[in-house]
PDB file of C-alpha atoms in Angstrom:
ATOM      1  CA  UNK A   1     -15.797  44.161  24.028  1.00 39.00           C
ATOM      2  CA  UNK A   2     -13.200  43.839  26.474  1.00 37.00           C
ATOM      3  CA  UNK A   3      -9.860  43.827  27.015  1.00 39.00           C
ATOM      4  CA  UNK A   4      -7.062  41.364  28.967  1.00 36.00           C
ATOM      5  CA  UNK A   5      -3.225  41.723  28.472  1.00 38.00           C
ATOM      6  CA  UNK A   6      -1.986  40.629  24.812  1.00 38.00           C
ATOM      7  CA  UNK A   7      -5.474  39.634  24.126  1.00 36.00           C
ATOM      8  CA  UNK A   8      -8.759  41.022  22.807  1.00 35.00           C
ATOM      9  CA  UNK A   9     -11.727  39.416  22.961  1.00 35.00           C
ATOM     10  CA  UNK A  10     -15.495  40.053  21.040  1.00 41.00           C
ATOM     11  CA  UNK A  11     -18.282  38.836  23.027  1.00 40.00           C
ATOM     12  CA  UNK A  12     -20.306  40.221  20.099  1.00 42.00           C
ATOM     13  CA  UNK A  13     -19.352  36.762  17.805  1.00 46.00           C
ATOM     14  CA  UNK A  14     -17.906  39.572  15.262  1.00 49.00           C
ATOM     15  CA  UNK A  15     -14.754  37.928  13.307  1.00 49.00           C
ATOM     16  CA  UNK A  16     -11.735  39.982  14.225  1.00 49.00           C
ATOM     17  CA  UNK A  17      -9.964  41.269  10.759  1.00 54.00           C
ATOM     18  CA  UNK A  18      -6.779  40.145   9.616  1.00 50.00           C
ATOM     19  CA  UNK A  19      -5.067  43.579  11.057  1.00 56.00           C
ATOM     20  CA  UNK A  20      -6.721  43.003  14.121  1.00 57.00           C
ATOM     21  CA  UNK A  21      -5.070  39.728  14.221  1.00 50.00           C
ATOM     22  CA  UNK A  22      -1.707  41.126  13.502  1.00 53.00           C
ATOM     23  CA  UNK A  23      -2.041  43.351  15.846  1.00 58.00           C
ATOM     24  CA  UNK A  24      -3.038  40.908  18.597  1.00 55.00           C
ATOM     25  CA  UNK A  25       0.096  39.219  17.520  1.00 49.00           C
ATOM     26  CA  UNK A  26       2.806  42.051  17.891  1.00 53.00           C
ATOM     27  CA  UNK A  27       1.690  42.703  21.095  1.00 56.00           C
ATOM     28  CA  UNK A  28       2.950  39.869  22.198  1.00 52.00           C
ATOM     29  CA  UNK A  29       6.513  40.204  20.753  1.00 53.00           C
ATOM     30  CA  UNK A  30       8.983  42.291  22.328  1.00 54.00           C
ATOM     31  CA  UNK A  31       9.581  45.642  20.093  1.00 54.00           C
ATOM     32  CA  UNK A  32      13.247  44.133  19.875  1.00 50.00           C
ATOM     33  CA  UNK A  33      12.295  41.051  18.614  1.00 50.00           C
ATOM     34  CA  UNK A  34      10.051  42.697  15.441  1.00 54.00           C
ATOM     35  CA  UNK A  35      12.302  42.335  12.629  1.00 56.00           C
ATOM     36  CA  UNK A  36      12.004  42.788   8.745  1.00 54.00           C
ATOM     37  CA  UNK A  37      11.041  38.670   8.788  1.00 50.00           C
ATOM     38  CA  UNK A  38       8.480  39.316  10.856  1.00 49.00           C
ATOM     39  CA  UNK A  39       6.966  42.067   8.903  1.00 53.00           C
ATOM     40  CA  UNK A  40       7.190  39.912   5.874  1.00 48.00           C
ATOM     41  CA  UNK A  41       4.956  36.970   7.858  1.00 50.00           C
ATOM     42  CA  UNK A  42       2.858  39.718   8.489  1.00 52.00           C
ATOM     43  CA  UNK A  43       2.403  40.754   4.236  1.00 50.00           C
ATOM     44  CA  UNK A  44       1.619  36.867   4.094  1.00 49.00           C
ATOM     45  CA  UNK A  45      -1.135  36.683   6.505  1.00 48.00           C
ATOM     46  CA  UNK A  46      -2.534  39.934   4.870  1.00 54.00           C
ATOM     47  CA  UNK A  47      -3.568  37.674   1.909  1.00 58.00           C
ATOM     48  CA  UNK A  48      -6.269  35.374   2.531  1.00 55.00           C
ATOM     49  CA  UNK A  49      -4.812  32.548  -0.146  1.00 53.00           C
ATOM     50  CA  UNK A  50      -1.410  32.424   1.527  1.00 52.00           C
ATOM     51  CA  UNK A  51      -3.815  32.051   4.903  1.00 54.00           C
ATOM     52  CA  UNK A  52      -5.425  29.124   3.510  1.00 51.00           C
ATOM     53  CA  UNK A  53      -2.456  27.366   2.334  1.00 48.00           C
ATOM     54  CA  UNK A  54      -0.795  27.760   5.591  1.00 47.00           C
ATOM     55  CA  UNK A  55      -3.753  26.551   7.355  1.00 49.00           C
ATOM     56  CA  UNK A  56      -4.006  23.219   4.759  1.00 47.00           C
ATOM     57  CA  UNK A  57      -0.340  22.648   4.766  1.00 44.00           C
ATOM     58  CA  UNK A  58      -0.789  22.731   8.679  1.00 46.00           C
ATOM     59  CA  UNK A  59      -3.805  20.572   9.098  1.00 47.00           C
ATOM     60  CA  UNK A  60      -1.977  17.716   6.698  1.00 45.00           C
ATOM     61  CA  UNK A  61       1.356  18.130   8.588  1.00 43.00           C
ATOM     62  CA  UNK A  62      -0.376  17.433  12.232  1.00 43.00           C
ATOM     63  CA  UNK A  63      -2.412  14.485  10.639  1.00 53.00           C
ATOM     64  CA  UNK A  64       0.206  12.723   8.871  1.00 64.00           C
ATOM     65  CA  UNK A  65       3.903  13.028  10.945  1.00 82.00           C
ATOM     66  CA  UNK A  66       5.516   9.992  11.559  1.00 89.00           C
ATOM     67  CA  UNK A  67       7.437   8.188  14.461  1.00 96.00           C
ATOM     68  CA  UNK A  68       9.765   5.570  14.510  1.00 97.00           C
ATOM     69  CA  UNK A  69       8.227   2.015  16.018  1.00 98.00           C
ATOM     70  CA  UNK A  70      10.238  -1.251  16.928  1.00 98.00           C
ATOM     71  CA  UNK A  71      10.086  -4.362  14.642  1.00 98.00           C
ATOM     72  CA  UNK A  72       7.769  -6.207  17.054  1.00 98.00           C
ATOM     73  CA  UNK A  73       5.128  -3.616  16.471  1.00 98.00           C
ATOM     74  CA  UNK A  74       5.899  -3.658  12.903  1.00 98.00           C
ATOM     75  CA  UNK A  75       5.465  -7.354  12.919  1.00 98.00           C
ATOM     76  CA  UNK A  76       2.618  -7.801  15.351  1.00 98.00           C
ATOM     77  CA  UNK A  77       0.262  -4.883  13.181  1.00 98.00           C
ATOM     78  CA  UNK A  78       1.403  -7.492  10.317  1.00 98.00           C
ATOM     79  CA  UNK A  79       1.025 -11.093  11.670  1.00 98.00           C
ATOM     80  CA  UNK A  80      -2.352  -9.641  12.803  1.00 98.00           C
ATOM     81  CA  UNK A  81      -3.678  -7.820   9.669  1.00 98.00           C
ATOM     82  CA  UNK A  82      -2.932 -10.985   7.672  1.00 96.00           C
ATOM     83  CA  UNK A  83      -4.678 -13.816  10.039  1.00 96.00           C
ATOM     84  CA  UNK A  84      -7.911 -11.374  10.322  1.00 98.00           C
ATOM     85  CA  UNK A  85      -8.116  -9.489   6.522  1.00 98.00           C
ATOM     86  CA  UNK A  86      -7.744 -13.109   5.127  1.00 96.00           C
ATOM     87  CA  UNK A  87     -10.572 -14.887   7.032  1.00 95.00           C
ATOM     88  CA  UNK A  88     -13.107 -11.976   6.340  1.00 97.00           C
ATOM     89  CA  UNK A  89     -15.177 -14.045   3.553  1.00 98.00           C
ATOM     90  CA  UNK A  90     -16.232 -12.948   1.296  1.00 98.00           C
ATOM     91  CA  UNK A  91     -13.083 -10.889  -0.673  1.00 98.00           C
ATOM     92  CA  UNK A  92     -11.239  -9.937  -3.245  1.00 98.00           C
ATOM     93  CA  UNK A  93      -7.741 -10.047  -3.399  1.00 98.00           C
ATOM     94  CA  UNK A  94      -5.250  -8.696  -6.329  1.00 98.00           C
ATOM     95  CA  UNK A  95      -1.208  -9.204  -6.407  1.00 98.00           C
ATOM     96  CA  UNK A  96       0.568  -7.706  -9.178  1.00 98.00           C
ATOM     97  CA  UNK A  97       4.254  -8.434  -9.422  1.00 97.00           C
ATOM     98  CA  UNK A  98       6.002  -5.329 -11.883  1.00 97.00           C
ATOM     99  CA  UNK A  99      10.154  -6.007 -12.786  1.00 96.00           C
ATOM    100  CA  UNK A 100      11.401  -2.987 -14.621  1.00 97.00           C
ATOM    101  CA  UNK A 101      15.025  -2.687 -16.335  1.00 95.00           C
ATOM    102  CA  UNK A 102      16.839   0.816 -16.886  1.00 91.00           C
ATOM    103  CA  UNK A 103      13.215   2.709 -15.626  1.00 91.00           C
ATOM    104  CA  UNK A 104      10.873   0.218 -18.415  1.00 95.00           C
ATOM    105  CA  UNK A 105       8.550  -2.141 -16.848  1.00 96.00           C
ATOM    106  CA  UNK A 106      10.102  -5.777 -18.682  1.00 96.00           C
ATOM    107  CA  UNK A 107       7.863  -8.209 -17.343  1.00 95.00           C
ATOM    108  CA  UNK A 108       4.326  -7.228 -15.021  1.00 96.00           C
ATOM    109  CA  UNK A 109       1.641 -10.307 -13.664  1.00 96.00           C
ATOM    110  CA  UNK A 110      -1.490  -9.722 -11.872  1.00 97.00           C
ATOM    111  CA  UNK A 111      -3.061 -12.735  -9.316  1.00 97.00           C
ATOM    112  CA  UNK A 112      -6.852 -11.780  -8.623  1.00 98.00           C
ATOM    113  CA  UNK A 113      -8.281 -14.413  -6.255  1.00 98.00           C
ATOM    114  CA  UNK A 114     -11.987 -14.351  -5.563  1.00 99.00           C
ATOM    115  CA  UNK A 115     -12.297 -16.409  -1.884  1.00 98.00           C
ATOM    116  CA  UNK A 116     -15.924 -17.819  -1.085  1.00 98.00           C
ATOM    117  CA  UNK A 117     -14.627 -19.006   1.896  1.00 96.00           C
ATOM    118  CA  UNK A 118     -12.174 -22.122   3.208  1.00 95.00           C
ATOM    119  CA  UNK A 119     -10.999 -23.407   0.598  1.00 94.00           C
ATOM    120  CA  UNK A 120     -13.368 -22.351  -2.456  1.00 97.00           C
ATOM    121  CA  UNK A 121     -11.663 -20.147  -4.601  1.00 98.00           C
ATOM    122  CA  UNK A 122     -11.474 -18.768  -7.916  1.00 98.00           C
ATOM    123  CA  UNK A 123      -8.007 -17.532  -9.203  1.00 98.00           C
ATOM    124  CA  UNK A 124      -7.460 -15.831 -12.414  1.00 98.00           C
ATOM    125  CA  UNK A 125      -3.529 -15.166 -13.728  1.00 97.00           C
ATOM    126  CA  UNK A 126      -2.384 -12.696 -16.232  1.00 97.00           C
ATOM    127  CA  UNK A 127       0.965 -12.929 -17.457  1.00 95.00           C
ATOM    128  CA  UNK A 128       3.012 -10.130 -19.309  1.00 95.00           C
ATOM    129  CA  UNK A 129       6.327 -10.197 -20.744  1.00 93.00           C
ATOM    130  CA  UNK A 130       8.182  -9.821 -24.127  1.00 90.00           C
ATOM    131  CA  UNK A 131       4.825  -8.017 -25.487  1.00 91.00           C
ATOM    132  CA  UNK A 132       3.333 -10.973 -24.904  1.00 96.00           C
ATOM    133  CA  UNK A 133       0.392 -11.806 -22.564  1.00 96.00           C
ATOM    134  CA  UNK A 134      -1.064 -15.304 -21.541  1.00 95.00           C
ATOM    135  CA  UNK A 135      -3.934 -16.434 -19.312  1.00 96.00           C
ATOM    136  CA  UNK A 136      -4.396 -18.862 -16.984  1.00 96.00           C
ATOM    137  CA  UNK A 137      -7.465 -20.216 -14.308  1.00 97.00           C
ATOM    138  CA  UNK A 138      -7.793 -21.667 -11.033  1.00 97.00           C
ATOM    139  CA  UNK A 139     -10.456 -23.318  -9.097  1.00 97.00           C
ATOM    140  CA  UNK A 140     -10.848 -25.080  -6.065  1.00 97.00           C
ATOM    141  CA  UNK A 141     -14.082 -26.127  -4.863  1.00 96.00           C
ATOM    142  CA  UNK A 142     -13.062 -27.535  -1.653  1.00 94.00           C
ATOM    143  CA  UNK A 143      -9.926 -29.022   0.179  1.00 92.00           C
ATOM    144  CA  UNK A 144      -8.322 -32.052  -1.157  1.00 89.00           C
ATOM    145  CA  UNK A 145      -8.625 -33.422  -4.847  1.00 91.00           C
ATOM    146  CA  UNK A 146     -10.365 -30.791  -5.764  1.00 95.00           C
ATOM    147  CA  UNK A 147      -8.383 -28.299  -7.697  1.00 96.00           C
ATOM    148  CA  UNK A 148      -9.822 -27.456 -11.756  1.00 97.00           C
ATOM    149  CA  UNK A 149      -7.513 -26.044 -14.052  1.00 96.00           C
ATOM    150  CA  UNK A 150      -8.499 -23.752 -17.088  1.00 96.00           C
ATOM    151  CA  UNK A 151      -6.696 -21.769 -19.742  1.00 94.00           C
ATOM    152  CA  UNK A 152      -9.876 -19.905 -21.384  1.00 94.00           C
ATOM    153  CA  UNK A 153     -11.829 -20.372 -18.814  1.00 93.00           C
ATOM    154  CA  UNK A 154     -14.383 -22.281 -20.031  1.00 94.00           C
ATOM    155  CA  UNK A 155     -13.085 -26.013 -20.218  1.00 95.00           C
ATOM    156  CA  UNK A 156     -11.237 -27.106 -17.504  1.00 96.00           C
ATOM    157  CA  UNK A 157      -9.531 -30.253 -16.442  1.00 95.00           C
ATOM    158  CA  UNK A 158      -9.594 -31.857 -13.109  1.00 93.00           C
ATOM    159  CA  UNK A 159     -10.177 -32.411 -10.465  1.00 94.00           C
ATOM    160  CA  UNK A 160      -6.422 -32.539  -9.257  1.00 93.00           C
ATOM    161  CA  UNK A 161      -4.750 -32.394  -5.645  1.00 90.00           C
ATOM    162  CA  UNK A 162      -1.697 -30.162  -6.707  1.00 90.00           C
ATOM    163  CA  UNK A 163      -2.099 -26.090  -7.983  1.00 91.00           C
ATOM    164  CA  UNK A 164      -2.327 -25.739 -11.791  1.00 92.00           C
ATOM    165  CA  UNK A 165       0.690 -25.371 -13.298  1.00 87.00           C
ATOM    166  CA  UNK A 166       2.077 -21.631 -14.078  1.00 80.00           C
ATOM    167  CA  UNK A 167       5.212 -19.410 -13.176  1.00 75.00           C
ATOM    168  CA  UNK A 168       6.215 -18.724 -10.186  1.00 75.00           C
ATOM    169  CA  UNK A 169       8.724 -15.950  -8.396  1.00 73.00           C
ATOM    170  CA  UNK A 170      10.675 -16.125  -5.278  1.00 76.00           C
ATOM    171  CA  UNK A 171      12.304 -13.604  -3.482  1.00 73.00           C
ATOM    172  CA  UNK A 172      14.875 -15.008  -1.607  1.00 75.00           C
ATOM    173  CA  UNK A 173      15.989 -13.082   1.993  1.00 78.00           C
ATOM    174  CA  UNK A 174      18.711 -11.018   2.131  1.00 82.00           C
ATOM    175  CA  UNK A 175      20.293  -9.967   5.256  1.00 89.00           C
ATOM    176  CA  UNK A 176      20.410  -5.625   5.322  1.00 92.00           C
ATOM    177  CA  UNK A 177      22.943  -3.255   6.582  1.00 93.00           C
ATOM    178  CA  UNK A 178      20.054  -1.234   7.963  1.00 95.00           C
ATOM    179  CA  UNK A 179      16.319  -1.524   8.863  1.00 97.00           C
ATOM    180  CA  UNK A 180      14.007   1.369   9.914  1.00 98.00           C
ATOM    181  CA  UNK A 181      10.131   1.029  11.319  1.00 98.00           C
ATOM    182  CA  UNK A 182       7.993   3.627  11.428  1.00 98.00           C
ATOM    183  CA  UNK A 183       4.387   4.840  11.674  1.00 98.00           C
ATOM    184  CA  UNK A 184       2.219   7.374   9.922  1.00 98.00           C
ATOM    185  CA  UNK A 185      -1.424   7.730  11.224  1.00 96.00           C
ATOM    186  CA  UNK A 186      -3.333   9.669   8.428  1.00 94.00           C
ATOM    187  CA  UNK A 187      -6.751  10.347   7.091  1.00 92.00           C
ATOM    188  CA  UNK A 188      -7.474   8.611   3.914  1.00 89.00           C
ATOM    189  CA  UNK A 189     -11.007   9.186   2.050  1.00 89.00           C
ATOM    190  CA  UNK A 190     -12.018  10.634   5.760  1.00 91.00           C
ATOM    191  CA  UNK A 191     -11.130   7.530   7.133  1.00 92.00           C
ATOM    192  CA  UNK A 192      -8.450   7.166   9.955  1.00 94.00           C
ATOM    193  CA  UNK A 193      -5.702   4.497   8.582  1.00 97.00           C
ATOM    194  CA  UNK A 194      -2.227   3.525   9.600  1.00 98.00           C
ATOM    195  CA  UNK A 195       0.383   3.483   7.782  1.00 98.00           C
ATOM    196  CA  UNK A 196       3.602   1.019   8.922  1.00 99.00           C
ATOM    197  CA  UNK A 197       6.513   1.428   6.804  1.00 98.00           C
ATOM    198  CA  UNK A 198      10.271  -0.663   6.951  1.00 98.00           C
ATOM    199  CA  UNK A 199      12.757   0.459   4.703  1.00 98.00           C
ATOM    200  CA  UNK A 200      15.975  -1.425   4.576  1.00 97.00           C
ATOM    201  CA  UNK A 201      19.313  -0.929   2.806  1.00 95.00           C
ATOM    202  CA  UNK A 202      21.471  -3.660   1.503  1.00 92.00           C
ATOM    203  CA  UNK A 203      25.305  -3.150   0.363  1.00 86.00           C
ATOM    204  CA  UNK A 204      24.965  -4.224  -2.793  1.00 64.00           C
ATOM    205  CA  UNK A 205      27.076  -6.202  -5.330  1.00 60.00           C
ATOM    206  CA  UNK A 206      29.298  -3.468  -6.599  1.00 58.00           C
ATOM    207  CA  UNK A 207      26.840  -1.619  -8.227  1.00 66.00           C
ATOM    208  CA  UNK A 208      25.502   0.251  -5.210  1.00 83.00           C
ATOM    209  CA  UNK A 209      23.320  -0.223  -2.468  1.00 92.00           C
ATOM    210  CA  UNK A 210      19.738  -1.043  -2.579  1.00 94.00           C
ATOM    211  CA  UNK A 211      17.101  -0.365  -1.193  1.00 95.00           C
ATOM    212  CA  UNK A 212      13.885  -2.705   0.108  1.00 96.00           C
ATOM    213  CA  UNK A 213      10.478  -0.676   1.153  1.00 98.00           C
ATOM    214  CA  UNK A 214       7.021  -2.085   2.399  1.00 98.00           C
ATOM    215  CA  UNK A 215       4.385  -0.025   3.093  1.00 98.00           C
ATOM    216  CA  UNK A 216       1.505  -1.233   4.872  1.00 98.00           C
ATOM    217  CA  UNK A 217      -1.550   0.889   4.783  1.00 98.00           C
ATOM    218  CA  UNK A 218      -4.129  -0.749   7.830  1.00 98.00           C
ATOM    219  CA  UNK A 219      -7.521   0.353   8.800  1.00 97.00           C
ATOM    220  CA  UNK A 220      -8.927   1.150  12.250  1.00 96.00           C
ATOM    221  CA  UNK A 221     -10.049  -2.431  12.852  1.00 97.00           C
ATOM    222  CA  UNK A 222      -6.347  -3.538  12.075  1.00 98.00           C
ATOM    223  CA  UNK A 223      -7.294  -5.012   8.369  1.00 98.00           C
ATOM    224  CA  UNK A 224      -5.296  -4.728   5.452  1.00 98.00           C
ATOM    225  CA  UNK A 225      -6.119  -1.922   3.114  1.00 97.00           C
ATOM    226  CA  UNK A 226      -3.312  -2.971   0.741  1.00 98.00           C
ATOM    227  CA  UNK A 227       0.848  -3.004   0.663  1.00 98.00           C
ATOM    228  CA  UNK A 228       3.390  -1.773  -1.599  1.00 98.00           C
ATOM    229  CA  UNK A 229       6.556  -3.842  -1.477  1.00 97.00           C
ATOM    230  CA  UNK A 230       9.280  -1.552  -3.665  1.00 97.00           C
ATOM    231  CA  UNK A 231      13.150  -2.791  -4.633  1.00 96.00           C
ATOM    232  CA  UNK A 232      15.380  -0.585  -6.377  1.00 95.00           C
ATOM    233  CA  UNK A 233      19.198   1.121  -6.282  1.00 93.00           C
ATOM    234  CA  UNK A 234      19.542   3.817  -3.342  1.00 92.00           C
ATOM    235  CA  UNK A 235      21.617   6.359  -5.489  1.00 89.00           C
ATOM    236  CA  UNK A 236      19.774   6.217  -8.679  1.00 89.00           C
ATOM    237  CA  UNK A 237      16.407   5.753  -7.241  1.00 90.00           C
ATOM    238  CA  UNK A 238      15.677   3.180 -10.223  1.00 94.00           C
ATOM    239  CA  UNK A 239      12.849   0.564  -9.085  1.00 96.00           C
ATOM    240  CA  UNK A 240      13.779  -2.913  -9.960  1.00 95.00           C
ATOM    241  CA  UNK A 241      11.230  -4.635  -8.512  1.00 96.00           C
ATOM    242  CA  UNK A 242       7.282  -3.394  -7.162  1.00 98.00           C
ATOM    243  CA  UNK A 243       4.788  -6.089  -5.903  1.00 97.00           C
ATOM    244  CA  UNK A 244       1.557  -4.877  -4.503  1.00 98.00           C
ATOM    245  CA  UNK A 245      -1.428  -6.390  -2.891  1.00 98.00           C
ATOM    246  CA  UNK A 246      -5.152  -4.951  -2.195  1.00 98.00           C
ATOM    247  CA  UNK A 247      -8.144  -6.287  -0.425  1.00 98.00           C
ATOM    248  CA  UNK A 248     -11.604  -5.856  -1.366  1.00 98.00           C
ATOM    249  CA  UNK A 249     -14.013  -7.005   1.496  1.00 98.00           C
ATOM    250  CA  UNK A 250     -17.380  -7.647   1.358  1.00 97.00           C
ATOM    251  CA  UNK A 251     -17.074  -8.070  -2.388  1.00 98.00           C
ATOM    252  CA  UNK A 252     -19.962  -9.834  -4.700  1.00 97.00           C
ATOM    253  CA  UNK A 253     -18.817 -12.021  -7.162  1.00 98.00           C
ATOM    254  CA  UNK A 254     -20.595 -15.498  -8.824  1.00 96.00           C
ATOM    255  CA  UNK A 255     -20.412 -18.865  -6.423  1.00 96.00           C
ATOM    256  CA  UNK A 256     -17.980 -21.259  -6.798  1.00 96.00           C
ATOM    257  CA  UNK A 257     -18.657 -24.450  -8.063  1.00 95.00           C
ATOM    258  CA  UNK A 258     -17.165 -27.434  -9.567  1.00 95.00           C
ATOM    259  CA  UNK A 259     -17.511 -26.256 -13.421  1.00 94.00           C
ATOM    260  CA  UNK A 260     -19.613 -27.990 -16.081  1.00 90.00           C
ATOM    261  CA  UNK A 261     -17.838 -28.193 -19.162  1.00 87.00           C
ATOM    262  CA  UNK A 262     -15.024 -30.882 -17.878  1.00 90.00           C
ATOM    263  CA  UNK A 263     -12.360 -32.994 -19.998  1.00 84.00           C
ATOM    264  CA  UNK A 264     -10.067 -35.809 -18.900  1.00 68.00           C
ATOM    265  CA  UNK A 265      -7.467 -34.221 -16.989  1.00 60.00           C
ATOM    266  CA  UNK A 266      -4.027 -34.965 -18.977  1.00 56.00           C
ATOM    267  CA  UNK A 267      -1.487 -37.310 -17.195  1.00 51.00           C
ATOM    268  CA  UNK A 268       1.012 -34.903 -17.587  1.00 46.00           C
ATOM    269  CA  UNK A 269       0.983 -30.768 -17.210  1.00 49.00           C
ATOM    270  CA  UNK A 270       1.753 -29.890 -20.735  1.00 49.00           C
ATOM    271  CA  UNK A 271       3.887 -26.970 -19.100  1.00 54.00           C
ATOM    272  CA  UNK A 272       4.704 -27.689 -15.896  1.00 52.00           C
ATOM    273  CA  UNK A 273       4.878 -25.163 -13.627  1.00 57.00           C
ATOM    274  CA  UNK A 274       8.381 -23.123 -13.356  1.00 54.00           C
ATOM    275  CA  UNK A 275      10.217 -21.417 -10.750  1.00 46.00           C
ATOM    276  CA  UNK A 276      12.346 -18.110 -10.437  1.00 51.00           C
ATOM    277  CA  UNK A 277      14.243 -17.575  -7.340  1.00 49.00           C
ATOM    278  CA  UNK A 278      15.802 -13.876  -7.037  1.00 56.00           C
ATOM    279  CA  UNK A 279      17.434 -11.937  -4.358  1.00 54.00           C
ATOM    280  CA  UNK A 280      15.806  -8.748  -5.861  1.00 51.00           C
TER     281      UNK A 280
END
């Protein structure tokens, strides 16, 4: 053992108690500067569970702090995650669209797309609203006329040039009153990920100002993970609106091909397909 100013160091490997420590501590802290607080920091550290929530709060506060970024790196991380995640065949990817009125979820539709590769894809569509849910399938085989529609799944009608027919939402662009970037770098499933977040604020139409947040979460090799994409009211904190999207790479499903049990394909949609165009 041996000693240096303020310090006190064991050569020996022995762990230095918790009194030790405090000690160690006061000695660098002018007497006039040792003040009930201080004692009571010093009753916490006694304890070894309030030492090992400091030291977790800690570790998750210095991996996870964010910092304000510029739209350009905002977009770039974007324009770049979506060229590369979507050209890494095989995947999986799911979009659910949720619209929720007075905190209830109203209306909710999921899009999982299985992609073989250019152009061969399998899409399945789930539709909920009014209690009621419908079903609806996708194929494409190749580019061109070669689009099979299917609502069980089993007999399908095609092939077609055009996408089956089905509903269809579309946000239209509103132009905000603010816009903020920013950056989280965090550890998720011990695996370093970034997370790029814009929130923006819009004036609203009398009944407050809303709010439009997408969070981004991007592994190391700049691939989408998945996004949240949140709408609500800024005062209430009521979502309106939550569309999400995930990527599963790598993932096994069955190969698609053009499907056996075929019929005529009608000369008309028997529901054509419909559009909703909100600026939620």
């Amino acid at each position: 053992m041996f000693d240096v100013p303020h310090r006190r160091f064991d050569l020996t490997g022995r762990r230095p108690k918790v009194e030790e420590i405090m000690a160690n501590f006061y000695a660098l802290i002018p007497k006039t500067l040792i003040t009930p607080k201080v004692r009571i920091i010093e009753a916490l550290f006694m304890n070894p569970i309030y030492i090992i929530i400091a030291i977790s709060w800690f570790s998750v506060f210095a991996a996870a702090q964010s910092k304000s970024i510029s739209q350009e790196d905002y977009e770039s991380a974007h324009r770049y995650a979506l060229s590369e995640t979507n050209g890494r065949f095989p995947f999986v990817h799911t979009f659910t669209s949720e619209i929720f009125e007075n905190e209830k979820m109203i209306a909710s539709s999921t899009h999982v797309t299985e992609r073989q590769g250019e152009g061969l894809e399998r899409q399945t569509f789930t539709n909920t609203e009014n209690g009621k849910t419908t079903r609806s399938y996708q194929l494409r085989t190749g580019f061109g006329d070669n689009v099979y529609c299917s609502t069980d799944g089993k007999v399908w009608t095609g092939p077609q040039k055009y996408e089956c027919p089905r509903s269809i939402r579309i946000y239209r662009p509103r132009t905000p009153i603010s816009v903020e970037y920013s950056l989280t770098e965090k550890t998720v499933a011990g695996k370093k990920v970034k997370e790029y977040r814009k929130f923006e604020v819009y004036g609203g139409d009398g009944k407050g100002a809303e709010f439009d947040e997408e969070i981004a979460l991007i592994d190391a090799d700049g691939l989408f993970i998945s996004t949240i994409h949140t709408m609500g009211n800024v005062q209430s904190k009521q979502i309106k609106t939550r569309l999400t999207n995930a990527w599963n790479l790598g993932a096994k499903f069955s190969p698609i091909t053009v499907p056996k049990n075929l019929r005529s394909t009608p000369k008309a949609p028997t529901k054509p397909t419909t559009m909703t165009i909100t600026t939620n």
